[in-house]
XYZ file of C-alpha atoms in Angstrom:
771
model
C 38.927 22.157 -15.209
C 39.755 19.218 -17.370
C 42.519 21.135 -18.871
C 43.965 22.069 -15.805
C 44.056 18.686 -14.803
C 45.924 17.511 -17.756
C 47.942 20.402 -17.621
C 49.127 18.961 -14.111
C 49.495 15.816 -15.535
C 52.403 16.624 -17.873
C 54.189 17.322 -14.541
C 53.423 13.986 -13.363
C 54.667 10.520 -13.834
C 53.304 6.932 -13.001
C 49.864 6.111 -11.000
C 49.128 9.666 -10.113
C 49.402 10.969 -13.750
C 47.043 7.876 -14.641
C 44.592 8.939 -11.822
C 44.356 12.047 -12.804
C 43.699 11.297 -16.491
C 40.921 9.283 -15.347
C 39.411 11.829 -13.064
C 39.709 14.359 -16.007
C 37.653 11.818 -17.944
C 35.007 11.944 -15.683
C 35.086 15.721 -15.321
C 35.697 16.256 -19.232
C 32.752 14.290 -20.584
C 29.586 12.554 -19.415
C 30.829 9.018 -18.368
C 28.597 6.290 -16.845
C 29.927 4.970 -13.562
C 30.716 1.360 -15.053
C 32.633 2.567 -17.761
C 35.168 4.332 -15.477
C 38.626 2.707 -14.311
C 41.279 3.983 -11.850
C 44.777 2.192 -11.548
C 44.783 -0.379 -8.960
C 41.053 -0.545 -8.589
C 39.249 -3.345 -6.622
C 35.993 -4.843 -7.412
C 33.296 -5.116 -4.514
C 30.871 -7.534 -3.767
C 28.532 -7.721 -0.962
C 27.815 -11.152 0.935
C 23.983 -10.815 1.680
C 21.720 -12.584 3.845
C 19.887 -15.305 2.326
C 16.956 -15.623 4.851
C 14.452 -12.634 5.942
C 14.862 -12.800 9.654
C 17.651 -14.570 11.358
C 20.196 -14.261 14.506
C 23.580 -14.199 12.980
C 25.427 -17.301 14.933
C 28.845 -17.308 13.052
C 30.269 -15.669 9.845
C 33.447 -17.232 8.488
C 35.140 -15.246 6.035
C 38.586 -17.270 6.037
C 38.155 -19.166 2.727
C 37.146 -15.962 1.209
C 40.441 -14.185 2.551
C 42.287 -16.931 1.185
C 41.213 -16.407 -2.446
C 44.498 -15.473 -4.321
C 43.128 -12.581 -5.868
C 40.994 -10.995 -2.764
C 43.056 -7.892 -1.365
C 40.751 -6.979 1.763
C 37.573 -8.166 3.339
C 35.386 -5.722 5.421
C 33.249 -6.433 8.273
C 31.414 -4.117 10.444
C 34.364 -4.377 12.813
C 36.538 -2.397 10.205
C 34.141 0.665 9.441
C 36.192 3.370 10.619
C 33.037 5.565 11.449
C 29.563 4.895 12.329
C 28.121 1.628 10.951
C 24.993 3.419 9.429
C 23.007 4.478 6.155
C 21.710 7.596 7.147
C 18.724 8.900 5.309
C 15.920 10.258 7.532
C 16.573 8.136 10.339
C 19.597 6.381 11.279
C 18.119 2.675 11.664
C 19.588 1.105 8.784
C 23.278 -0.474 9.472
C 25.705 -0.396 6.769
C 26.780 -4.103 7.417
C 24.082 -6.163 9.586
C 25.186 -6.801 13.108
C 23.658 -9.475 15.201
C 20.522 -9.706 13.065
C 19.426 -9.739 9.598
C 15.912 -8.092 9.064
C 15.600 -9.067 4.932
C 16.492 -11.461 2.039
C 19.452 -9.420 0.396
C 20.880 -7.274 3.737
C 24.809 -7.089 3.393
C 26.699 -8.845 6.210
C 30.400 -8.210 4.732
C 32.138 -6.894 1.793
C 35.011 -8.358 -0.466
C 37.570 -6.382 -2.301
C 39.135 -8.398 -5.228
C 41.593 -7.582 -8.411
C 38.382 -8.630 -10.564
C 34.852 -9.172 -10.571
C 34.804 -12.653 -11.135
C 37.203 -12.954 -8.060
C 35.054 -11.295 -5.875
C 32.263 -12.967 -6.909
C 33.980 -16.461 -6.357
C 35.396 -15.099 -2.777
C 31.750 -14.062 -1.771
C 30.444 -17.585 -2.377
C 33.160 -19.082 -0.298
C 31.566 -17.223 3.151
C 30.096 -19.629 5.379
C 27.212 -18.119 7.702
C 24.984 -19.816 10.289
C 21.779 -18.346 11.401
C 19.403 -19.189 14.108
C 15.982 -18.367 12.216
C 13.692 -15.787 13.760
C 10.030 -15.526 13.071
C 9.430 -13.376 9.971
C 6.649 -11.130 9.126
C 5.972 -10.229 5.316
C 2.625 -8.447 5.255
C 2.024 -5.236 6.849
C -1.204 -5.824 7.853
C 0.060 -9.142 9.799
C 3.154 -7.037 10.965
C 0.769 -4.389 13.213
C -1.408 -7.595 15.003
C -0.681 -7.989 18.539
C 2.286 -10.386 19.146
C 3.871 -10.224 15.682
C 7.466 -10.534 15.290
C 9.122 -7.222 15.930
C 10.832 -6.250 12.893
C 11.475 -2.111 13.560
C 14.365 -1.008 15.313
C 12.655 0.452 18.032
C 14.206 3.775 17.942
C 13.067 4.560 14.463
C 9.284 3.356 14.950
C 6.506 4.831 16.808
C 4.880 1.590 18.177
C 5.592 -1.927 17.548
C 6.241 -2.420 13.702
C 4.356 0.842 13.093
C 7.234 3.257 12.162
C 4.930 6.238 11.094
C 1.522 7.005 11.732
C -0.050 10.215 10.189
C -3.424 11.703 10.038
C -5.620 14.484 8.616
C -8.718 15.902 10.411
C -10.490 18.424 8.535
C -14.330 18.866 9.697
C -16.454 16.178 10.788
C -16.298 12.995 9.228
C -19.464 11.362 10.826
C -21.547 14.650 10.160
C -20.347 14.724 6.411
C -21.254 10.962 5.662
C -24.897 11.543 7.666
C -25.403 14.369 5.233
C -24.456 12.466 2.558
C -27.094 10.908 -0.082
C -24.558 8.279 -1.712
C -21.842 6.652 -0.168
C -19.302 3.988 -1.763
C -16.500 2.248 -0.324
C -13.685 0.051 -1.586
C -10.306 -1.913 -0.752
C -7.754 -1.546 -3.147
C -4.268 -3.005 -3.333
C -1.259 -2.134 -5.050
C 2.264 -4.324 -5.426
C 5.619 -3.555 -5.796
C 6.860 -1.308 -8.941
C 10.595 -1.689 -9.835
C 12.261 1.596 -11.226
C 13.542 -0.625 -14.166
C 16.100 2.522 -14.892
C 18.362 1.703 -18.148
C 21.492 1.738 -15.683
C 22.013 -0.468 -12.547
C 23.203 1.105 -9.799
C 27.428 1.857 -9.560
C 29.864 3.557 -7.920
C 33.688 4.094 -7.566
C 35.281 5.182 -4.272
C 38.623 6.856 -4.785
C 40.707 7.444 -1.793
C 42.566 10.882 -2.258
C 44.637 13.377 0.002
C 43.137 12.053 3.353
C 39.695 11.994 2.092
C 37.455 10.164 -0.346
C 36.127 11.054 -3.819
C 33.096 9.197 -5.126
C 31.666 8.542 -8.670
C 28.801 7.225 -9.395
C 25.172 7.312 -11.020
C 23.107 9.015 -8.488
C 20.357 11.628 -7.952
C 21.626 13.600 -5.008
C 25.244 13.962 -4.543
C 25.248 15.638 -0.846
C 23.367 12.830 0.468
C 26.114 10.469 -0.638
C 28.372 13.118 0.902
C 26.525 12.881 3.897
C 26.784 8.965 4.127
C 30.126 8.644 2.974
C 31.414 10.827 5.567
C 29.437 9.014 8.490
C 30.700 5.627 7.740
C 34.297 6.752 7.299
C 34.385 9.343 10.393
C 35.393 12.179 8.284
C 34.190 15.935 7.852
C 32.233 16.601 4.879
C 34.981 18.693 3.438
C 37.028 15.692 3.388
C 34.351 13.975 1.172
C 33.407 14.992 -2.536
C 30.912 13.246 -4.635
C 30.968 13.548 -8.542
C 27.927 12.177 -10.252
C 28.395 10.584 -13.495
C 26.271 10.491 -16.301
C 23.195 8.881 -14.971
C 21.180 6.278 -17.046
C 17.806 7.180 -15.332
C 16.844 7.117 -11.714
C 12.956 7.441 -10.930
C 13.578 8.049 -7.428
C 15.631 4.662 -7.302
C 19.093 6.717 -7.275
C 17.937 9.202 -4.286
C 18.607 7.149 -1.385
C 19.933 4.069 -2.619
C 23.480 5.147 -3.853
C 24.203 6.294 -0.263
C 24.631 2.736 0.436
C 26.452 1.570 -2.666
C 28.891 4.735 -1.752
C 29.374 3.717 1.680
C 30.375 0.197 1.012
C 32.738 1.178 -1.727
C 34.122 3.495 0.427
C 35.015 1.348 3.504
C 36.597 -0.974 1.087
C 38.763 1.755 -0.406
C 39.866 3.288 3.002
C 40.609 -0.360 4.076
C 42.513 -1.228 1.310
C 43.917 2.346 0.369
C 42.915 1.564 -3.369
C 39.964 2.752 -5.576
C 36.944 0.376 -5.461
C 34.093 -0.273 -7.582
C 30.711 -1.593 -6.923
C 28.171 -1.985 -9.518
C 25.178 -4.361 -9.323
C 23.914 -6.704 -11.962
C 20.360 -6.292 -12.984
C 19.401 -9.323 -10.465
C 21.282 -7.829 -7.744
C 19.633 -4.375 -8.051
C 16.128 -5.951 -8.288
C 17.004 -8.096 -5.205
C 18.312 -5.705 -2.847
C 17.348 -1.959 -3.844
C 14.240 0.234 -2.901
C 10.528 -0.324 -4.995
C 7.489 1.523 -4.553
C 5.750 0.920 -1.610
C 3.133 -2.017 -1.749
C -0.277 -0.486 -0.192
C -3.470 -1.561 1.130
C -5.744 1.490 0.954
C -9.446 1.573 2.296
C -12.063 4.289 1.133
C -15.119 5.645 2.095
C -16.545 8.535 -0.130
C -19.626 10.448 0.468
C -21.612 12.933 -2.034
C -25.104 14.832 -2.462
C -27.079 13.552 -5.257
C -25.975 16.449 -7.288
C -22.544 15.037 -7.273
C -21.238 17.394 -4.459
C -18.433 15.746 -2.536
C -19.076 15.887 1.193
C -16.962 13.636 3.025
C -14.204 11.195 2.554
C -12.860 8.694 5.062
C -9.198 6.897 4.192
C -7.075 4.645 5.836
C -4.167 3.102 4.302
C -1.221 0.852 4.945
C 2.404 0.867 3.252
C 4.816 -1.871 3.495
C 8.178 0.106 4.274
C 10.051 -2.964 4.562
C 12.802 -3.373 7.098
C 14.028 -0.020 7.781
C 12.902 3.341 7.456
C 14.764 4.962 4.428
C 12.456 7.458 3.016
C 9.086 6.012 4.490
C 8.101 8.522 6.646
C 8.133 11.004 3.835
C 6.819 9.029 1.295
C 3.919 8.535 3.724
C 3.341 11.981 4.065
C 3.002 12.780 0.556
C 0.858 10.192 0.333
C -1.434 11.532 3.287
C -1.555 15.227 1.623
C -2.525 13.826 -1.957
C -4.848 10.830 -0.642
C -8.186 12.924 -0.831
C -7.581 14.141 -4.423
C -7.909 17.524 -6.242
C -11.202 18.144 -4.846
C -12.976 20.394 -2.850
C -14.098 17.955 0.324
C -15.249 19.778 3.723
C -14.997 16.741 5.766
C -12.025 14.845 5.603
C -10.483 12.275 7.981
C -7.256 10.033 6.878
C -5.159 7.617 8.682
C -1.740 6.864 6.930
C 0.414 4.018 8.336
C 4.026 2.835 7.019
C 4.990 -0.501 8.584
C 7.806 -2.361 9.207
C 8.453 -5.680 7.349
C 10.800 -8.446 6.589
C 10.973 -7.412 3.185
C 13.468 -5.104 0.744
C 13.129 -1.758 2.193
C 11.013 0.466 -0.035
C 11.930 4.040 -0.996
C 11.773 6.853 -3.312
C 9.757 6.177 -6.732
C 8.382 8.639 -9.326
C 5.098 10.037 -7.553
C 6.460 9.303 -3.957
C 3.711 7.494 -2.550
C 1.143 9.396 -4.289
C 0.290 6.899 -6.800
C -1.136 4.253 -4.662
C -3.583 6.541 -3.523
C -4.573 8.240 -6.385
C -5.621 4.558 -8.042
C -7.706 4.414 -5.111
C -9.605 7.886 -5.009
C -9.719 7.861 -8.898
C -11.693 4.708 -8.773
C -13.948 6.100 -6.319
C -14.928 8.883 -8.424
C -15.714 6.730 -11.067
C -17.592 4.449 -8.601
C -19.392 7.567 -7.420
C -20.315 8.720 -10.866
C -22.007 5.020 -11.462
C -23.833 5.125 -8.706
C -25.265 8.977 -9.466
C -25.771 8.104 -12.856
C -23.580 10.961 -13.571
C -21.045 11.395 -16.538
C -17.203 10.819 -14.539
C -15.649 13.812 -16.385
C -18.694 15.850 -15.238
C -18.203 14.602 -11.296
C -14.641 15.677 -11.609
C -15.700 18.879 -13.317
C -17.933 20.084 -10.681
C -15.691 19.261 -7.504
C -12.314 20.142 -8.770
C -10.240 22.679 -6.902
C -10.168 26.162 -8.431
C -8.430 29.350 -7.172
C -9.792 30.360 -3.662
C -10.793 26.856 -2.610
C -9.401 24.853 0.578
C -7.231 21.855 -0.050
C -7.917 18.782 2.197
C -5.232 20.228 4.515
C -7.258 23.566 4.852
C -4.490 25.245 2.700
C -6.303 28.038 0.564
C -5.455 28.154 -3.066
C -4.566 31.537 -4.081
C -2.945 31.260 -7.521
C -1.888 28.963 -10.557
C -4.443 26.550 -10.351
C -5.189 25.267 -13.900
C -6.895 22.062 -12.864
C -10.749 23.168 -14.363
C -8.913 24.430 -17.657
C -6.749 21.082 -17.691
C -10.233 18.947 -17.421
C -11.972 21.594 -20.335
C -8.966 21.203 -22.663
C -8.918 17.416 -22.315
C -12.633 16.813 -22.644
C -12.151 19.231 -26.148
C -9.057 17.445 -27.503
C -10.583 13.889 -27.193
C -14.390 15.049 -27.936
C -15.424 13.332 -24.795
C -19.035 12.770 -25.341
C -18.308 11.553 -28.943
C -15.628 9.634 -27.799
C -18.139 7.659 -25.409
C -20.842 7.276 -27.955
C -18.202 5.638 -30.415
C -16.992 3.260 -27.472
C -20.491 2.165 -26.756
C -21.328 1.620 -30.475
C -18.363 -0.608 -30.521
C -19.020 -2.548 -27.939
C -22.690 -3.096 -28.833
C -20.966 -4.371 -32.316
C -18.185 -6.617 -30.952
C -18.463 -9.931 -29.420
C -15.166 -10.584 -27.934
C -13.788 -7.324 -27.677
C -14.688 -4.261 -25.491
C -13.582 -0.800 -25.173
C -13.417 1.517 -22.331
C -12.776 5.222 -21.503
C -11.348 6.114 -18.307
C -10.467 9.687 -16.809
C -8.239 10.880 -14.111
C -7.354 14.015 -12.219
C -4.500 14.872 -9.911
C -2.889 17.103 -8.021
C 0.873 17.507 -6.911
C 2.532 19.292 -4.347
C 5.524 20.881 -5.837
C 8.968 20.480 -3.866
C 9.822 19.054 -0.552
C 6.654 20.454 1.183
C 6.092 21.407 4.890
C 7.344 17.745 6.083
C 11.076 18.820 4.978
C 11.168 22.422 4.372
C 14.935 22.663 5.199
C 15.832 20.637 1.990
C 13.740 23.336 -0.421
C 16.424 25.496 -1.409
C 19.015 25.851 -3.894
C 22.140 27.808 -4.777
C 23.726 28.576 -8.044
C 27.293 30.164 -9.396
C 27.025 32.141 -12.601
C 30.402 33.017 -14.160
C 30.739 35.166 -17.443
C 33.926 34.097 -19.018
C 36.124 37.004 -20.341
C 35.101 35.344 -23.999
C 31.644 36.043 -23.264
C 30.496 32.378 -22.752
C 28.752 31.301 -19.285
C 29.313 28.965 -16.961
C 26.581 27.663 -14.794
C 27.302 25.751 -11.429
C 24.259 23.971 -9.474
C 24.194 20.803 -7.311
C 21.494 18.663 -9.098
C 22.020 16.269 -11.374
C 20.837 15.360 -14.832
C 19.482 12.047 -15.089
C 17.450 12.285 -18.832
C 14.840 14.688 -17.710
C 16.129 17.529 -19.214
C 17.484 19.745 -16.271
C 20.744 20.609 -17.990
C 18.939 22.149 -20.994
C 16.297 24.029 -18.867
C 18.639 25.658 -16.374
C 20.651 26.796 -19.456
C 17.901 28.237 -20.906
C 16.730 30.307 -17.764
C 20.614 31.487 -17.733
C 20.648 32.316 -21.349
C 17.112 34.237 -21.323
C 18.050 36.142 -18.293
C 21.548 37.049 -19.125
C 20.409 37.871 -22.967
C 23.086 35.429 -24.545
C 22.766 32.687 -26.994
C 22.015 29.071 -25.579
C 25.038 27.683 -26.947
C 26.866 30.179 -25.288
C 26.066 28.897 -21.609
C 27.594 25.742 -20.144
C 26.499 23.570 -17.180
C 29.894 22.858 -15.258
C 29.949 18.992 -13.895
C 28.416 18.659 -10.621
C 30.843 18.207 -7.858
C 30.325 18.664 -4.299
C 33.366 20.327 -3.446
C 32.954 23.031 -6.290
C 29.129 23.761 -6.976
C 26.486 25.021 -4.165
C 24.114 22.527 -2.226
C 21.068 22.959 -4.537
C 19.198 20.456 -2.439
C 18.013 16.965 -3.907
C 17.170 16.274 -7.497
C 13.770 15.116 -6.711
C 10.101 15.986 -6.097
C 9.771 17.738 -9.546
C 11.796 20.667 -7.984
C 14.734 21.400 -10.162
C 13.069 23.922 -12.734
C 11.074 25.623 -9.882
C 13.655 25.973 -6.927
C 17.327 25.408 -8.736
C 16.015 27.412 -11.607
C 14.868 30.676 -9.202
C 18.565 30.085 -8.045
C 19.894 30.250 -11.592
C 17.499 33.265 -12.224
C 18.769 35.034 -8.776
C 22.487 34.637 -10.112
C 21.871 35.454 -13.665
C 19.828 38.824 -12.881
C 22.428 39.860 -10.669
C 25.211 39.232 -13.068
C 23.297 40.862 -16.130
C 22.905 44.128 -13.536
C 26.766 44.012 -13.659
C 27.340 43.506 -17.265
C 24.992 46.416 -18.097
C 26.643 48.541 -15.505
C 30.237 47.478 -17.335
C 28.699 47.889 -20.399
C 27.579 51.567 -19.789
C 30.891 52.467 -19.156
C 32.403 50.611 -22.159
C 30.552 52.467 -24.361
C 30.044 55.833 -22.283
C 26.246 56.070 -22.137
C 23.283 55.688 -19.635
C 21.299 52.824 -20.947
C 22.497 49.600 -22.919
C 20.393 46.445 -24.185
C 21.474 43.176 -24.397
C 20.186 40.273 -26.472
C 21.719 37.171 -28.326
C 24.990 37.985 -27.296
C 25.148 41.339 -28.462
C 25.235 44.435 -26.487
C 24.489 48.312 -27.651
C 23.695 51.412 -26.684
C 19.851 51.440 -26.073
C 18.050 52.713 -29.247
C 21.373 52.212 -31.229
C 21.410 48.753 -32.588
C 23.967 49.606 -35.217
C 26.440 50.141 -32.718
C 26.064 46.528 -31.304
C 29.294 44.548 -30.422
C 29.724 41.007 -29.158
C 29.506 40.414 -25.738
C 32.807 39.046 -25.593
C 34.098 42.314 -26.385
C 32.541 43.915 -22.924
C 33.418 40.498 -21.005
C 37.020 41.118 -22.054
C 36.899 44.657 -21.131
C 35.324 43.637 -17.757
C 38.525 41.361 -17.104
C 41.147 43.828 -18.135
C 39.451 46.217 -15.434
C 39.436 43.713 -12.795
C 35.512 43.508 -12.275
C 33.824 40.651 -10.810
C 32.496 38.307 -13.506
C 30.752 35.694 -11.139
C 27.556 35.938 -9.395
C 25.693 33.838 -6.811
C 21.923 33.066 -6.282
C 19.901 31.753 -3.917
C 16.080 30.399 -3.948
C 14.221 28.766 -1.563
C 10.435 27.541 -1.462
C 7.852 29.762 -0.221
C 6.862 29.140 3.366
C 4.852 26.071 4.351
C 3.502 25.060 7.735
C 1.638 21.643 9.146
C 0.335 20.785 12.185
C 1.289 16.814 12.703
C -1.782 16.751 15.159
C -4.383 17.731 12.781
C -2.727 17.310 9.261
C -3.594 20.891 8.467
C -1.763 23.734 7.010
C 0.147 25.068 4.075
C 1.680 21.704 2.855
C 3.314 22.876 -0.288
C 3.851 26.407 -1.926
C 2.361 25.257 -5.295
C 0.839 22.542 -6.787
C 0.695 21.256 -10.408
C -2.289 19.456 -11.911
C -3.123 16.966 -14.755
C -6.279 15.533 -16.594
C -5.878 12.147 -18.407
C -8.133 10.184 -20.928
C -7.442 6.686 -21.981
C -9.055 4.463 -24.127
C -8.469 0.928 -23.870
C -9.390 -2.425 -25.820
C -10.093 -5.466 -23.983
C -9.859 -9.087 -25.337
C -12.628 -10.892 -23.559
C -11.080 -14.239 -24.434
C -7.575 -13.996 -23.193
C -7.678 -10.639 -20.690
C -5.066 -8.785 -22.873
C -5.680 -5.172 -22.463
C -4.127 -2.279 -25.050
C -4.030 1.100 -24.895
C -5.373 2.783 -28.091
C -5.560 6.208 -27.390
C -4.195 8.541 -24.771
C -4.897 12.267 -24.079
C -2.657 14.070 -21.528
C -3.376 18.000 -20.487
C -1.047 19.250 -17.507
C -0.523 22.832 -15.906
C 2.784 23.261 -14.887
C 2.891 26.720 -15.158
C 4.952 28.307 -17.868
C 6.493 25.782 -19.812
C 10.338 26.393 -20.691
C 10.966 23.637 -23.080
C 7.903 22.462 -24.785
C 9.700 19.517 -26.530
C 11.298 18.194 -23.277
C 8.314 18.816 -21.312
C 6.072 16.407 -23.827
C 9.054 13.870 -23.661
C 8.639 13.931 -19.751
C 4.769 13.355 -19.968
C 5.211 10.901 -22.849
C 7.528 8.798 -20.649
C 5.200 9.212 -17.766
C 2.383 7.846 -19.847
C 4.340 4.485 -20.598
C 5.413 4.181 -16.888
C 1.972 4.420 -15.815
C 0.351 2.151 -18.387
C 3.106 -0.297 -17.035
C 2.138 0.128 -13.294
C -1.300 -0.114 -14.342
C -1.148 -3.249 -16.600
C 1.499 -5.399 -16.507
C 4.730 -4.616 -13.899
C 4.250 -7.493 -11.197
C 7.085 -8.149 -8.864
C 6.665 -11.541 -7.222
C 8.189 -12.675 -4.072
C 7.942 -15.593 -2.106
C 9.169 -15.903 1.917
C 10.390 -12.326 1.501
C 12.518 -13.167 -1.206
C 12.098 -11.753 -5.033
C 11.330 -14.435 -7.360
C 12.913 -14.428 -10.761
C 14.410 -10.881 -10.692
C 15.007 -10.012 -14.390
C 13.237 -8.502 -17.158
C 12.102 -11.862 -18.379
C 9.841 -12.237 -15.525
C 9.046 -8.645 -14.590
C 7.818 -6.912 -17.769
C 7.889 -3.455 -18.439
C 6.137 -1.407 -21.484
C 7.853 -1.740 -24.829
C 6.903 0.569 -27.843
C 4.677 -1.890 -28.869
C 2.250 -1.150 -25.488
C 1.969 2.497 -25.780
C -0.787 4.007 -27.751
C -0.363 4.944 -31.309
C -2.070 7.988 -31.205
C -1.436 10.072 -27.598
C -1.993 13.932 -27.640
C 0.098 16.282 -24.999
C -0.859 19.802 -24.156
C -0.292 22.231 -21.527
C -2.489 24.898 -20.144
C -0.266 27.272 -18.229
C -1.354 28.658 -14.935
C 1.950 30.572 -13.999
C 3.272 30.787 -10.612
C 4.634 33.885 -9.281
C 7.247 32.226 -7.305
C 8.800 30.177 -10.236
C 11.484 31.098 -12.781
C 9.262 32.893 -15.609
C 6.297 31.026 -14.179
C 7.378 27.716 -13.941
C 6.372 24.897 -11.630
C 7.349 20.788 -11.525
C 6.183 18.640 -14.073
C 8.447 15.349 -13.896
C 6.191 13.012 -11.450
C 2.764 14.359 -12.525
C 2.577 12.158 -15.804
C 3.090 8.795 -14.167
C 0.728 9.498 -11.244
C -2.238 10.787 -13.585
C -1.771 8.088 -16.526
C -2.257 4.660 -14.454
C -5.323 5.895 -12.937
C -6.816 6.724 -16.467
C -6.012 3.225 -17.828
C -7.493 1.563 -14.796
C -10.897 3.272 -15.052
C -10.512 2.723 -18.551
C -10.374 -1.242 -17.859
C -13.261 -1.027 -15.407
C -15.270 0.532 -17.886
C -14.398 -1.897 -20.751
C -15.003 -4.938 -18.225
C -18.000 -3.910 -16.143
C -16.032 -4.910 -13.016
C -14.129 -2.840 -10.888
C -10.289 -3.230 -10.911
C -9.238 -3.172 -7.022
C -5.846 -4.398 -7.266
C -2.717 -3.668 -9.633
C -1.605 -4.799 -12.098
C -4.440 -5.434 -14.405
C -3.095 -8.836 -15.604
C -4.661 -10.967 -17.847
C -5.748 -13.408 -15.546
C -7.165 -10.640 -13.210
C -8.892 -9.000 -16.135
C -10.717 -12.159 -16.620
C -11.930 -12.261 -13.298
C -13.338 -8.887 -13.939
C -15.301 -10.002 -17.044
C -16.804 -13.008 -15.479
C -17.767 -11.282 -12.204
C -19.484 -8.654 -14.525
């Protein structure tokens, strides 16, 4: 495609040729959005609200418009389509009208010739407000008489965006039968995505439509949002993801907002428009992991058999819904943990507050409740005088068991094996004796060992089954190479390699002969969002489907080429069955097919297995399959300073058949590091609804010095019949398990129960003093 564009360029001159050159660079090689430039490009800056809840009295942009390098100013009245950022609900305006609901909400946009001019002009805007009462805490927001934050059309009642339940068995009866009951409240704060590359997009007007280049996870989400604000059909908007420097969920819904802002500036000015956040603006205005208040009550028999759990939790959604209802649903399903529990009662709430809207983050609502349910398991073990690993082993889900939603697990349940393998790798009993001996000898240092077990529903699940589908297109080129087109994005997770491997293995070609086409919504099938650890399982299945069809056609052609009944294909070679000495390069057969007008392309389609869910009871088949993990962490605590260091780590995962072990290990290692940060150091402070000190100077993320010097990663493969070569999802699971293992290790080392994240030194010292 890049060659075709460059050929066309030789017939054009001036700005159009330069524009095509820029496009060719985007498509022909990986480029970050911030690296790209187009002729006549403007730089966009948002004018943002500086208070959490207020009525807009006046918005005076006259001085901004007079800036000599400002080309256009955009207000809500200039939006040609709908003033909305469509996600699940349509409650969030692109530019605030009448009322602002959080600090950082966009009011207007500046399009200027340089970034500096855009910044200067935005500072000239004059806004007067009438302050309104603000509510910043979800528990305060649900009280009677609390200020109304939620747009009523997007809320169930007052500021409660969504209330979801699970009702399985009879919880009260279960607690009546329990011999031991523990209960507790746990709290978690924001977690910032901290991707290497901040948010950034470029909007380029073209032929009555708009092209978007940007760092993003879900190009078809962005296409929908830009079409909505411009009032265009989807066919007039195309989205081209550039090289994406990390996402972790932060580039699922937020790029729709940036792309829409850049698009309305480009539409009004008729010029390309670039919007790239610096780190401070990114932290202030983009989504985070939902802070949570989580209350648990768990009952067990004297032998450790779980009988009942009652859970109530509240997630701070921020000012608008964005993805909160979906986040809440995954949290709801995962709240009871990967255990057999006959009696389950769960009430989950997402609540509107005058804070920055929260959204997707690796784990998607489950890490908060995992912190709580894994803490409960350790507290139960302590009350029962039972080994915490043994308690998990006793209650872990197995094939034939029912989940908390009543779903019977019929295949691919590798959790028991993961627990056993993790225990073997770390030498569980010997490790605990070693830690006890260290603690007897040291006065000012203590070590602890923590364990966690988790499950993860792969794909979108029964809350959004319409999104669990994927398309793929494969083309055998005349020289025997293969082009693969899917709509999923590469953001460092290794999807490009894994999908190419699936195609190569199925077709019988060398991996080096397979090339994934650059994603462009006008040229690739909609493969669903690049989220929910679904790319290998669902998009991979679509690639597999297309590759099988294409291979069947190639085999038919090869039979004609050789004049035989059967052929074999491997390593980009083709030969009559049983006669490898007659092998020819696949390129010869491909050329023969091209000469004889054979169809060299094939489309594939895949969708998740059927799921169902009853919202009144929370029961049903929530996900088509689950991934599992067991993590064990050893920490050392300085009793004088409260500092915690993770010394060693063991992680064992069941993600079905592992397509690429090296990439899978990298995913797990990165998730462990991110989990350590969530548990120990990542604290994003806010005052009055305003993020304080939005920088990595104040917000600490793990470095190479914070990860364990020794960690072991292994996989127990419980193949899933519906996945390509038996594969399941992996990407989100490592973080989900890692932080809880670290938290339990800190609790064991200090002798006090950690109930709030992160375990900063001052919080750890409080645990030590309390113990």
